[in-house]
Tab-separated table of C-alpha atoms and ligand atoms in Angstrom:
chain	number	residue	atom	x	y	z
A	340	MET	CA	-123.896	32.926	77.953
A	341	GLU	CA	-120.532	34.802	76.408
A	342	ILE	CA	-117.414	33.186	77.842
A	343	ARG	CA	-114.618	35.239	79.078
A	344	ARG	CA	-111.446	34.161	77.328
A	345	THR	CA	-108.817	32.014	79.043
A	346	LYS	CA	-105.334	32.762	78.621
A	347	ILE	CA	-103.054	29.338	77.677
A	348	VAL	CA	-100.707	30.072	80.781
A	349	ASP	CA	-103.704	29.951	82.973
A	350	ALA	CA	-105.856	27.156	81.011
A	351	ILE	CA	-103.274	24.463	81.052
A	352	LYS	CA	-102.755	24.581	85.031
A	353	LEU	CA	-106.983	24.447	85.676
A	354	THR	CA	-108.090	21.294	87.369
A	355	THR	CA	-111.678	22.584	86.897
A	356	TYR	CA	-112.272	19.487	84.908
A	357	ASP	CA	-115.287	19.665	82.724
A	358	GLU	CA	-115.529	23.344	82.774
A	359	THR	CA	-116.542	25.221	79.255
A	360	ILE	CA	-113.580	27.432	78.754
A	361	ASN	CA	-112.800	29.714	75.461
A	362	VAL	CA	-108.967	30.041	74.375
A	363	LYS	CA	-107.500	31.889	71.625
A	364	GLY	CA	-104.363	31.658	69.918
A	365	TRP	CA	-102.161	30.744	66.594
A	366	VAL	CA	-102.107	27.004	65.318
A	367	ARG	CA	-98.504	25.812	65.655
A	368	THR	CA	-99.439	22.048	64.149
A	369	LYS	CA	-102.231	19.853	63.374
A	370	ARG	CA	-102.554	16.251	62.799
A	371	GLY	CA	-105.082	13.990	63.486
A	372	ASN	CA	-107.083	11.167	61.505
A	373	LYS	CA	-110.243	11.434	59.659
A	374	ASN	CA	-112.093	10.757	62.939
A	375	VAL	CA	-110.146	13.409	65.268
A	376	SER	CA	-107.759	16.506	64.628
A	377	PHE	CA	-105.497	17.364	67.442
A	378	ILE	CA	-104.534	21.035	67.489
A	379	ALA	CA	-101.642	22.986	69.288
A	380	LEU	CA	-102.615	26.118	70.102
A	381	ASN	CA	-100.584	29.203	71.268
A	382	ASP	CA	-101.057	32.389	72.339
A	383	GLY	CA	-97.900	33.931	73.495
A	384	SER	CA	-98.460	34.103	77.288
A	385	THR	CA	-96.393	30.812	77.740
A	386	ILE	CA	-94.043	28.757	75.521
A	387	ASN	CA	-96.421	25.553	76.181
A	388	ASN	CA	-99.390	24.892	74.116
A	389	ILE	CA	-102.626	23.806	74.612
A	390	GLN	CA	-104.420	20.524	72.868
A	391	ILE	CA	-107.539	21.167	71.202
A	392	VAL	CA	-109.268	17.614	70.307
A	393	ALA	CA	-111.394	18.569	67.331
A	394	ASP	CA	-114.100	15.563	67.032
A	395	ALA	CA	-114.794	14.994	62.956
A	396	SER	CA	-118.374	14.277	63.334
A	397	LYS	CA	-118.965	17.964	65.402
A	398	PHE	CA	-116.915	20.031	62.438
A	399	SER	CA	-117.197	20.337	58.527
A	400	ASP	CA	-114.817	19.566	56.470
A	401	ASP	CA	-114.792	23.175	54.738
A	402	LEU	CA	-113.648	24.314	58.392
A	403	MET	CA	-111.248	21.971	59.183
A	404	LYS	CA	-109.433	22.673	55.837
A	405	ASP	CA	-108.629	26.080	56.998
A	406	VAL	CA	-107.416	25.088	60.352
A	407	THR	CA	-103.510	24.972	58.950
A	408	THR	CA	-100.230	26.392	61.104
A	409	GLY	CA	-100.375	30.008	61.791
A	410	ALA	CA	-104.583	30.605	61.647
A	411	CYS	CA	-105.930	32.162	64.428
A	412	LEU	CA	-108.497	30.703	66.231
A	413	SER	CA	-110.938	30.919	68.836
A	414	VAL	CA	-112.164	27.938	70.661
A	415	VAL	CA	-114.765	26.945	73.024
A	416	GLY	CA	-114.877	23.501	74.465
A	417	LYS	CA	-115.003	21.669	77.686
A	418	LEU	CA	-111.345	21.534	79.472
A	419	VAL	CA	-110.313	17.633	80.301
A	420	LYS	CA	-107.796	15.805	81.497
A	421	SER	CA	-105.110	14.430	79.064
A	422	MET	CA	-104.669	10.840	78.190
A	423	GLY	CA	-101.904	12.208	75.886
A	424	ALA	CA	-98.229	12.288	76.995
A	425	GLY	CA	-96.595	15.934	77.205
A	426	GLN	CA	-99.594	18.005	78.618
A	427	ALA	CA	-102.090	17.747	81.836
A	428	VAL	CA	-105.227	18.991	80.315
A	429	GLU	CA	-106.736	19.401	76.635
A	430	ILE	CA	-109.862	20.817	75.794
A	431	GLN	CA	-112.413	18.991	73.591
A	432	ALA	CA	-114.060	21.317	71.591
A	433	ASP	CA	-117.617	22.344	70.946
A	434	SER	CA	-117.249	25.049	68.680
A	435	ILE	CA	-114.026	26.827	66.385
A	436	GLU	CA	-114.411	30.227	65.084
A	437	ILE	CA	-111.450	30.924	62.628
A	438	TYR	CA	-110.611	34.482	62.638
A	439	GLY	CA	-107.778	34.357	59.920
A	440	LYS	CA	-106.514	32.002	58.029
A	441	ALA	CA	-102.778	31.141	56.690
A	442	ASP	CA	-102.553	29.853	53.325
A	443	PRO	CA	-100.579	26.647	53.448
A	444	ASN	CA	-98.884	27.596	50.602
A	445	GLU	CA	-97.426	30.974	51.709
A	446	TYR	CA	-97.305	30.952	55.066
A	447	PRO	CA	-93.326	30.993	56.065
A	448	LEU	CA	-93.573	29.599	59.276
A	449	GLN	CA	-94.168	25.652	58.275
A	450	LYS	CA	-93.511	23.262	60.955
A	451	LYS	CA	-89.560	22.707	60.183
A	452	GLY	CA	-87.017	24.417	61.893
A	453	HIS	CA	-85.844	27.509	60.368
A	454	SER	CA	-82.318	28.713	60.357
A	455	PHE	CA	-82.011	32.197	62.522
A	456	GLU	CA	-80.449	33.529	59.300
A	457	TYR	CA	-83.746	32.665	57.648
A	458	LEU	CA	-86.168	33.977	60.477
A	459	ARG	CA	-84.308	37.315	60.590
A	460	GLU	CA	-85.380	38.116	57.102
A	461	ILE	CA	-89.202	37.242	58.309
A	462	ALA	CA	-88.588	39.323	61.617
A	463	HIS	CA	-92.071	40.875	61.505
A	464	LEU	CA	-93.113	37.162	61.630
A	465	ARG	CA	-90.841	35.695	64.057
A	466	PRO	CA	-92.496	36.321	67.001
A	467	ARG	CA	-94.656	33.213	66.635
A	468	THR	CA	-91.801	30.475	66.970
A	469	ASN	CA	-91.186	29.037	70.119
A	470	THR	CA	-87.449	30.371	70.403
A	471	PHE	CA	-88.449	33.990	70.004
A	472	GLY	CA	-91.547	34.127	71.781
A	473	ALA	CA	-89.262	32.556	74.783
A	474	VAL	CA	-86.462	35.568	73.988
A	475	PHE	CA	-89.383	38.194	74.033
A	476	ARG	CA	-90.828	36.892	77.175
A	477	ILE	CA	-87.259	36.950	78.996
A	478	ARG	CA	-86.794	40.061	77.211
A	479	HIS	CA	-89.898	41.919	79.142
A	480	ASN	CA	-88.993	39.722	82.440
A	481	MET	CA	-85.344	41.006	82.343
A	482	ALA	CA	-86.764	44.667	81.775
A	483	MET	CA	-89.026	44.035	85.123
A	484	ALA	CA	-85.815	42.716	87.057
A	485	ILE	CA	-83.968	45.785	86.237
A	486	HIS	CA	-86.641	48.672	87.426
A	487	SER	CA	-87.291	46.259	90.293
A	488	PHE	CA	-83.980	46.482	91.310
A	489	PHE	CA	-83.342	49.772	91.198
A	490	HIS	CA	-86.567	50.821	92.498
A	491	GLN	CA	-86.478	48.912	95.749
A	492	LYS	CA	-82.551	50.424	96.395
A	493	GLY	CA	-84.078	53.972	96.152
A	494	PHE	CA	-82.731	54.818	92.890
A	495	PHE	CA	-85.089	57.117	90.508
A	496	TYR	CA	-85.887	56.276	86.658
A	497	PHE	CA	-84.126	59.397	84.955
A	498	HIS	CA	-85.438	60.168	81.456
A	499	THR	CA	-82.007	61.176	79.658
A	500	PRO	CA	-82.427	62.839	76.203
A	501	ILE	CA	-82.623	60.745	72.994
A	502	ILE	CA	-81.657	63.482	70.696
A	503	THR	CA	-78.403	65.437	71.802
A	504	ALA	CA	-76.226	68.066	70.678
A	505	SER	CA	-72.907	66.488	72.634
A	506	ASP	CA	-71.012	62.944	72.050
A	507	CYS	CA	-71.076	61.128	75.466
A	508	GLU	CA	-68.073	58.610	74.679
A	509	GLY	CA	-66.410	61.000	71.891
A	510	ALA	CA	-66.039	58.224	69.511
A	511	GLY	CA	-67.465	59.802	66.744
A	512	GLN	CA	-70.391	57.244	66.141
A	513	MET	CA	-73.203	59.434	66.291
A	514	PHE	CA	-76.332	59.360	63.543
A	515	GLN	CA	-77.164	63.095	62.485
A	516	VAL	CA	-80.258	64.427	63.190
A	517	THR	CA	-81.644	67.037	60.784
A	518	THR	CA	-85.007	68.780	58.652
A	519	LYS	CA	-81.992	70.052	55.996
A	520	ASN	CA	-82.782	69.740	52.304
A	521	LEU	CA	-79.591	67.727	52.198
A	522	TYR	CA	-80.004	68.673	48.087
A	523	ASP	CA	-79.207	72.271	49.124
A	524	LEU	CA	-76.999	72.356	52.099
A	525	LYS	CA	-76.374	76.097	53.139
A	526	LYS	CA	-72.330	75.999	53.654
A	527	ASP	CA	-69.844	78.693	54.923
A	528	GLU	CA	-66.404	79.976	53.105
A	529	ASN	CA	-64.594	76.956	54.817
A	530	GLY	CA	-67.438	74.602	53.186
A	531	SER	CA	-68.447	73.872	56.575
A	532	ILE	CA	-72.200	73.097	56.983
A	533	ILE	CA	-74.483	75.834	58.675
A	534	TYR	CA	-77.078	74.696	60.841
A	535	ASP	CA	-78.163	78.356	62.000
A	536	ASP	CA	-81.526	77.225	59.984
A	537	ASP	CA	-81.754	73.686	60.984
A	538	PHE	CA	-84.434	72.412	63.463
A	539	PHE	CA	-82.667	72.874	66.558
A	540	GLY	CA	-80.390	75.592	65.217
A	541	LYS	CA	-77.279	73.631	65.501
A	542	MET	CA	-76.372	69.755	64.668
A	543	ALA	CA	-78.115	67.324	66.640
A	544	SER	CA	-77.565	63.453	66.925
A	545	LEU	CA	-79.161	60.198	68.377
A	546	THR	CA	-77.336	59.906	71.733
A	547	VAL	CA	-74.690	57.127	72.153
A	548	SER	CA	-75.026	57.338	75.994
A	549	GLY	CA	-77.464	58.993	78.415
A	550	GLN	CA	-74.653	59.005	81.275
A	551	LEU	CA	-73.505	62.893	80.739
A	552	GLU	CA	-77.348	63.880	81.705
A	553	GLY	CA	-77.269	60.877	83.864
A	554	GLU	CA	-74.585	62.868	86.157
A	555	LEU	CA	-76.931	65.873	86.255
A	556	GLY	CA	-79.444	63.672	87.668
A	557	ALA	CA	-77.391	61.861	90.458
A	558	THR	CA	-75.806	65.523	91.228
A	559	ALA	CA	-79.286	66.324	92.517
A	560	LEU	CA	-81.477	63.218	93.122
A	561	GLY	CA	-78.555	61.007	94.667
A	562	ASN	CA	-79.113	58.121	92.950
A	563	ILE	CA	-80.492	57.553	89.306
A	564	TYR	CA	-80.513	54.960	86.204
A	565	THR	CA	-81.522	55.334	82.548
A	566	PHE	CA	-82.967	52.649	80.940
A	567	GLY	CA	-83.552	53.733	77.087
A	568	PRO	CA	-82.532	53.570	73.522
A	569	THR	CA	-78.616	54.375	72.207
A	570	PHE	CA	-77.210	54.754	69.049
A	571	ARG	CA	-74.120	54.215	67.432
A	572	ALA	CA	-72.880	54.381	63.994
A	573	GLU	CA	-70.027	51.811	64.213
A	574	ASN	CA	-69.635	49.866	61.484
A	575	SER	CA	-69.021	46.632	63.410
A	576	ASN	CA	-70.604	43.917	61.762
A	577	THR	CA	-70.005	41.068	64.911
A	578	PRO	CA	-72.678	39.360	66.802
A	579	ARG	CA	-71.942	41.413	69.774
A	580	HIS	CA	-73.020	45.025	67.783
A	581	LEU	CA	-76.174	46.657	67.045
A	582	ALA	CA	-76.339	50.382	65.864
A	583	GLU	CA	-79.395	50.320	67.974
A	584	PHE	CA	-79.531	48.647	71.569
A	585	TRP	CA	-80.937	49.786	74.643
A	586	MET	CA	-78.820	50.538	77.583
A	587	ILE	CA	-79.475	51.104	81.697
A	588	GLU	CA	-77.063	53.766	82.925
A	589	PRO	CA	-77.287	53.986	86.635
A	590	GLU	CA	-75.142	56.963	88.381
A	591	MET	CA	-74.555	56.891	91.850
A	592	ALA	CA	-73.094	60.401	93.803
A	593	PHE	CA	-70.757	59.258	96.879
A	594	TYR	CA	-70.319	55.931	95.226
A	595	ASP	CA	-66.413	55.396	94.480
A	596	ILE	CA	-65.049	52.668	91.934
A	597	LYS	CA	-65.096	49.767	94.727
A	598	ASP	CA	-69.304	50.732	95.078
A	599	ASN	CA	-69.142	50.872	91.752
A	600	MET	CA	-68.269	47.553	91.045
A	601	ASP	CA	-70.146	45.874	94.281
A	602	ILE	CA	-73.433	47.554	92.830
A	603	ALA	CA	-72.900	46.215	89.111
A	604	GLU	CA	-72.279	42.835	90.517
A	605	GLU	CA	-75.160	42.429	92.331
A	606	PHE	CA	-77.312	43.821	90.027
A	607	ILE	CA	-76.263	41.657	86.766
A	608	LYS	CA	-77.022	38.647	89.459
A	609	TYR	CA	-80.430	40.310	90.906
A	610	CYS	CA	-81.572	39.684	86.871
A	611	VAL	CA	-79.987	36.428	86.297
A	612	LYS	CA	-81.633	35.038	89.098
A	613	TRP	CA	-85.269	36.481	88.444
A	614	ALA	CA	-84.649	34.966	85.541
A	615	LEU	CA	-84.113	31.655	87.066
A	616	ASP	CA	-87.051	32.203	88.982
A	617	ASN	CA	-89.421	33.573	86.565
A	618	CYS	CA	-88.782	32.282	83.540
A	619	ALA	CA	-88.086	28.664	84.189
A	620	ASP	CA	-90.371	26.947	81.107
A	621	ASP	CA	-88.799	29.408	78.482
A	622	LEU	CA	-85.232	28.940	79.679
A	623	LYS	CA	-85.706	24.837	79.577
A	624	PHE	CA	-86.814	25.321	76.303
A	625	LEU	CA	-83.514	27.304	75.458
A	626	ASN	CA	-81.405	24.894	77.520
A	627	ASP	CA	-83.305	21.777	75.800
A	628	MET	CA	-83.010	23.352	72.191
A	629	ILE	CA	-80.265	25.989	71.752
A	630	ASP	CA	-77.764	25.579	74.826
A	631	LYS	CA	-77.158	22.721	76.768
A	632	SER	CA	-75.211	23.754	79.528
A	633	LEU	CA	-77.467	27.608	80.223
A	634	ILE	CA	-79.048	26.869	83.056
A	635	GLU	CA	-75.859	25.208	84.717
A	636	ARG	CA	-73.875	28.749	83.415
A	637	LEU	CA	-76.432	31.217	84.785
A	638	LYS	CA	-76.900	29.216	88.117
A	639	SER	CA	-72.632	29.540	88.498
A	640	VAL	CA	-73.012	33.195	87.543
A	641	ILE	CA	-75.183	33.674	90.862
A	642	GLU	CA	-73.148	31.563	92.820
A	643	CYS	CA	-69.701	32.982	92.263
A	644	GLU	CA	-67.560	36.041	93.397
A	645	PHE	CA	-66.287	37.985	90.209
A	646	VAL	CA	-63.002	38.198	90.170
A	647	ARG	CA	-61.155	41.854	90.592
A	648	LEU	CA	-58.484	42.671	88.540
A	649	PRO	CA	-56.270	45.809	87.259
A	650	TYR	CA	-55.919	45.924	83.496
A	651	THR	CA	-52.143	45.471	83.847
A	652	GLU	CA	-52.479	41.995	85.350
A	653	GLY	CA	-54.735	41.176	82.841
A	654	ILE	CA	-52.187	42.415	80.208
A	655	LYS	CA	-49.787	40.193	82.110
A	656	ILE	CA	-51.948	37.040	82.065
A	657	LEU	CA	-52.394	37.002	78.174
A	658	GLU	CA	-48.700	37.766	77.860
A	659	ASP	CA	-47.903	34.801	79.856
A	660	ALA	CA	-50.299	32.475	77.650
A	661	ILE	CA	-49.093	34.189	74.147
A	662	ALA	CA	-45.525	32.877	75.361
A	663	LYS	CA	-47.037	29.090	76.803
A	664	GLY	CA	-48.249	29.264	73.037
A	665	HIS	CA	-51.636	30.604	73.031
A	666	LYS	CA	-52.806	32.106	69.775
A	667	PHE	CA	-54.589	35.217	69.563
A	668	GLU	CA	-55.906	36.943	66.538
A	669	PHE	CA	-54.821	40.263	67.578
A	670	PRO	CA	-51.690	41.544	69.618
A	671	VAL	CA	-51.550	41.984	73.307
A	672	PHE	CA	-49.470	44.787	74.874
A	673	TRP	CA	-49.698	47.249	77.333
A	674	GLY	CA	-52.151	50.114	76.245
A	675	CYS	CA	-54.147	47.793	73.848
A	676	ASP	CA	-57.558	47.819	73.911
A	677	LEU	CA	-58.813	44.478	74.519
A	678	ALA	CA	-60.581	42.520	71.826
A	679	SER	CA	-63.178	40.040	72.783
A	680	GLU	CA	-60.975	37.039	72.422
A	681	HIS	CA	-58.765	38.150	75.369
A	682	GLU	CA	-62.021	39.332	77.348
A	683	ARG	CA	-63.027	35.846	76.964
A	684	PHE	CA	-59.461	33.967	77.495
A	685	LEU	CA	-59.803	35.536	81.010
A	686	VAL	CA	-63.132	35.136	81.688
A	687	GLU	CA	-63.750	31.309	80.404
A	688	GLN	CA	-60.271	29.887	80.370
A	689	HIS	CA	-58.569	31.488	83.303
A	690	PHE	CA	-60.467	32.575	86.016
A	691	LYS	CA	-63.789	30.436	84.927
A	692	ARG	CA	-65.685	33.146	85.984
A	693	PRO	CA	-66.663	36.864	85.423
A	694	VAL	CA	-64.150	39.167	85.644
A	695	ILE	CA	-64.183	43.023	86.687
A	696	LEU	CA	-61.024	44.799	85.008
A	697	THR	CA	-59.944	48.096	86.296
A	698	ASP	CA	-57.609	51.169	86.105
A	699	TYR	CA	-57.238	50.522	82.061
A	700	PRO	CA	-55.161	53.079	79.961
A	701	LYS	CA	-56.700	56.335	80.159
A	702	GLU	CA	-55.545	56.611	75.840
A	703	ILE	CA	-58.655	54.000	75.432
A	704	LYS	CA	-60.918	55.363	77.894
A	705	ALA	CA	-63.457	58.300	77.755
A	706	PHE	CA	-62.394	61.924	78.685
A	707	TYR	CA	-64.555	61.409	81.903
A	708	MET	CA	-63.050	58.911	83.975
A	709	LYS	CA	-61.194	59.569	87.008
A	710	GLN	CA	-58.057	59.667	86.831
A	711	ASN	CA	-55.155	57.666	89.212
A	712	GLU	CA	-52.316	58.968	90.494
A	713	ASP	CA	-50.324	57.328	88.491
A	714	GLY	CA	-50.956	59.456	85.031
A	715	LYS	CA	-51.584	57.064	83.158
A	716	THR	CA	-54.782	55.053	84.416
A	717	VAL	CA	-58.738	55.848	84.900
A	718	ARG	CA	-60.492	54.131	87.625
A	719	ALA	CA	-62.518	52.322	84.779
A	720	MET	CA	-64.127	49.197	85.274
A	721	ASP	CA	-65.330	47.006	82.508
A	722	VAL	CA	-67.250	43.754	83.633
A	723	LEU	CA	-66.270	40.872	81.508
A	724	PHE	CA	-68.899	37.777	81.200
A	725	PRO	CA	-68.673	34.338	79.602
A	726	THR	CA	-69.555	33.725	76.154
A	727	ILE	CA	-69.858	37.706	75.871
A	728	GLY	CA	-66.755	39.444	76.698
A	729	GLU	CA	-67.601	43.069	77.606
A	730	ILE	CA	-71.322	43.404	79.565
A	731	ILE	CA	-71.052	46.559	81.397
A	732	GLY	CA	-68.662	49.477	81.138
A	733	GLY	CA	-68.180	51.912	83.968
A	734	SER	CA	-66.018	53.984	85.616
A	735	GLU	CA	-65.548	56.422	88.951
A	736	ARG	CA	-66.089	59.966	87.133
A	737	GLU	CA	-63.468	62.994	87.373
A	738	GLU	CA	-65.093	65.441	89.545
A	739	ASN	CA	-62.125	67.678	89.839
A	740	TYR	CA	-62.969	70.860	87.775
A	741	ASP	CA	-59.349	71.409	86.502
A	742	LYS	CA	-58.511	67.732	85.659
A	743	LEU	CA	-61.565	67.287	83.682
A	744	LEU	CA	-60.800	70.608	81.697
A	745	LYS	CA	-57.834	69.831	80.911
A	746	ARG	CA	-58.445	66.174	79.819
A	747	ILE	CA	-61.358	67.908	77.374
A	748	GLN	CA	-58.839	70.334	76.259
A	749	GLU	CA	-56.053	67.663	75.439
A	750	LEU	CA	-58.519	65.328	73.654
A	751	ASN	CA	-60.061	68.744	71.481
A	752	ILE	CA	-63.427	68.314	72.799
A	753	PRO	CA	-65.668	71.105	71.494
A	754	MET	CA	-66.121	73.263	74.707
A	755	LYS	CA	-68.806	75.244	73.879
A	756	ASP	CA	-70.908	71.613	73.865
A	757	MET	CA	-69.689	70.752	77.695
A	758	TRP	CA	-70.329	73.991	79.622
A	759	TRP	CA	-73.269	72.435	81.177
A	760	TYR	CA	-71.192	69.318	81.970
A	761	LEU	CA	-68.367	71.475	83.668
A	762	ASP	CA	-70.829	73.007	85.464
A	763	THR	CA	-71.297	69.826	88.069
A	764	ARG	CA	-67.798	70.120	88.653
A	765	LYS	CA	-68.372	74.235	89.555
A	766	PHE	CA	-71.041	73.999	91.815
A	767	GLY	CA	-70.956	71.772	94.604
A	768	SER	CA	-69.173	68.857	92.617
A	769	CYS	CA	-68.991	65.195	94.722
A	770	PRO	CA	-67.639	62.152	94.093
A	771	HIS	CA	-69.577	59.589	91.866
A	772	SER	CA	-69.531	56.609	89.775
A	773	GLY	CA	-71.496	54.806	87.102
A	774	PHE	CA	-71.419	52.405	84.613
A	775	GLY	CA	-73.887	51.123	81.437
A	776	LEU	CA	-75.027	47.649	80.804
A	777	GLY	CA	-75.710	46.656	77.546
A	778	PHE	CA	-79.721	45.504	77.717
A	779	GLU	CA	-79.212	43.108	74.410
A	780	ARG	CA	-75.571	41.488	75.893
A	781	LEU	CA	-77.481	40.541	79.135
A	782	LEU	CA	-80.173	39.103	76.974
A	783	LEU	CA	-77.382	36.987	74.994
A	784	PHE	CA	-76.191	35.780	78.363
A	785	VAL	CA	-79.699	34.948	79.654
A	786	THR	CA	-81.187	33.176	76.932
A	787	GLY	CA	-77.797	31.377	75.366
A	788	MET	CA	-78.563	32.852	71.987
A	789	GLN	CA	-75.740	33.527	70.111
A	790	ASN	CA	-76.566	36.540	68.013
A	791	ILE	CA	-77.502	39.635	69.283
A	792	ARG	CA	-79.562	40.529	66.433
A	793	ASP	CA	-81.662	37.489	68.129
A	794	VAL	CA	-82.639	38.952	70.959
A	795	ILE	CA	-83.680	42.393	69.689
A	796	PRO	CA	-87.588	42.332	67.981
A	797	PHE	CA	-86.383	44.842	65.149
A	798	PRO	CA	-82.379	44.607	64.938
A	799	ARG	CA	-80.933	47.546	62.902
A	800	THR	CA	-77.090	47.113	62.359
A	801	PRO	CA	-75.331	48.380	58.727
A	802	LYS	CA	-77.150	47.828	55.803
A	803	THR	CA	-80.247	46.726	57.491
A	804	ALA	CA	-83.284	48.576	59.045
A	805	GLU	CA	-86.103	46.322	57.533
A	806	PHE	CA	-89.719	46.261	59.269
B	2381	LIG	O1	-68.737	50.926	77.190
B	2381	LIG	P1	-69.772	51.863	76.528
B	2381	LIG	O2	-69.382	52.424	75.524
B	2381	LIG	O3	-69.922	52.604	77.849
B	2381	LIG	C1	-70.543	53.887	77.990
B	2381	LIG	O4	-71.755	54.056	77.017
B	2381	LIG	C2	-70.854	54.420	79.430
B	2381	LIG	N1	-71.092	56.005	79.014
B	2381	LIG	C3	-71.163	53.724	80.532
B	2381	LIG	C4	-71.549	54.558	81.581
B	2381	LIG	O5	-70.457	54.644	81.988
B	2381	LIG	N2	-72.602	55.068	82.175
B	2381	LIG	O6	-71.191	50.957	76.668
B	2381	LIG	C5	-72.136	50.576	77.826
B	2381	LIG	C6	-72.255	48.816	77.383
B	2381	LIG	C7	-71.215	48.084	77.150
B	2381	LIG	O7	-70.600	47.420	78.226
B	2381	LIG	C8	-72.050	47.262	76.233
B	2381	LIG	O8	-72.632	46.094	77.050
B	2381	LIG	C9	-73.286	48.005	75.744
B	2381	LIG	O9	-73.271	48.847	76.146
B	2381	LIG	N3	-72.933	48.467	73.924
B	2381	LIG	C10	-73.410	47.692	72.897
B	2381	LIG	N4	-74.662	47.023	72.949
B	2381	LIG	C11	-74.798	46.564	71.654
B	2381	LIG	N5	-74.464	47.041	70.590
B	2381	LIG	C12	-73.384	48.143	70.852
B	2381	LIG	N6	-72.927	48.550	69.599
B	2381	LIG	C13	-72.810	48.506	72.055
B	2381	LIG	N7	-71.744	49.484	72.638
B	2381	LIG	C14	-71.921	49.261	73.927
B	2382	LIG	MG1	-67.307	49.786	76.749
């Protein structure tokens, strides 16, 4: 009789001793002696392995020599209470089928701990390690938490385009999309490339943000969120930047900056709590192996109230710290864009909890942010987190047609790209707000991993697009 496969996550919880079950997975380790082998099998459904006990009398040496780290097996056997420490049950194998061998002389993931740098070079295999298994299960869970949060609040998941002809952040960091023959580009008399015959008939790029189209959704459906990949050709080789990252961008009609901060704080706490409630085994592993204060830090973030502070006050605190002898790498002055060392100082040393910094100078923020009466600052909000720095960037949006148009002109943003966006302010304009959460920055925080390249399966960064 064919026995249906049991996932290891379920098998290790069974108490139906003596039942014959089937498990399938990859060998993590094999140890033992000439009479018996103990095989730790993992199928990715959980961080935990199930122990397979293989009696030498039942299996040929020929078969057992191919049961090596990395090999894929199907095992049928009897579930029994384990005598050994570390597991409640184990399987006494009756039959072992080898689906795929893994030559010990070639398989790169042997038992010893590898550096994360090395594992990035074998990113096609690293999901099979404990750490990356844990990280990617948590990544899935965070995606579910995000959809659950917004769905439960009546937000609609709105799909914004990945290919676009407008630059949302206006920072000129876009990857161009073209089908043109790059060896034979048609140019006009000024030397500019002619795009008439390109696929879209104009210059097109990968989006840096779905926000502008998200605003079209919000000014029709009320509350929407996007959740998709975004692309930035910024040459930042840091542990917090990717060229391809995922962003969640809620946009809400009739929300002002205060409502925006409230929901951002509630949202991020919901995600962190979801991880604590649903990813206990993986978090415990990461807490033990990667960052001993991880779980404590996650709990403290859900329990505390985030600080809300205008940028100008933040600058004063930083200047005070410098006056008292604190050294920063980058200068601090009113008007400067904060570096992550400044953000982390405010969060980790000064306030010791997350900070929402508001009312930034308009020069360092995007054109669409609502201008304050002072003529100098905008209703921006950045959520700053321990170990990360900026995790969320958002604002109330400028809903006044004339003010928005003036800002677009001041910044020389080409009008022909923006007519449809301006239409939202021309027809039934409304106060509205939104923000963007960097998905991988959230994952850095929740997993305690140090490098953003290690929380996405296949990282894209300057000079790397392998796998
Ligand atoms: O602050 P940013 O650039 O804001 C926007 O794109 C707005 N359109 C969002 C909005 O209001 N709807 O990016 C938002 C967040 C940052 O706070 C950061 O967490 C993340 O996206 N982020 C990156 N994450 C990884 N790699 C990069 N290169 C990132 N750039 C931004
Ligand atoms: Mg930002």
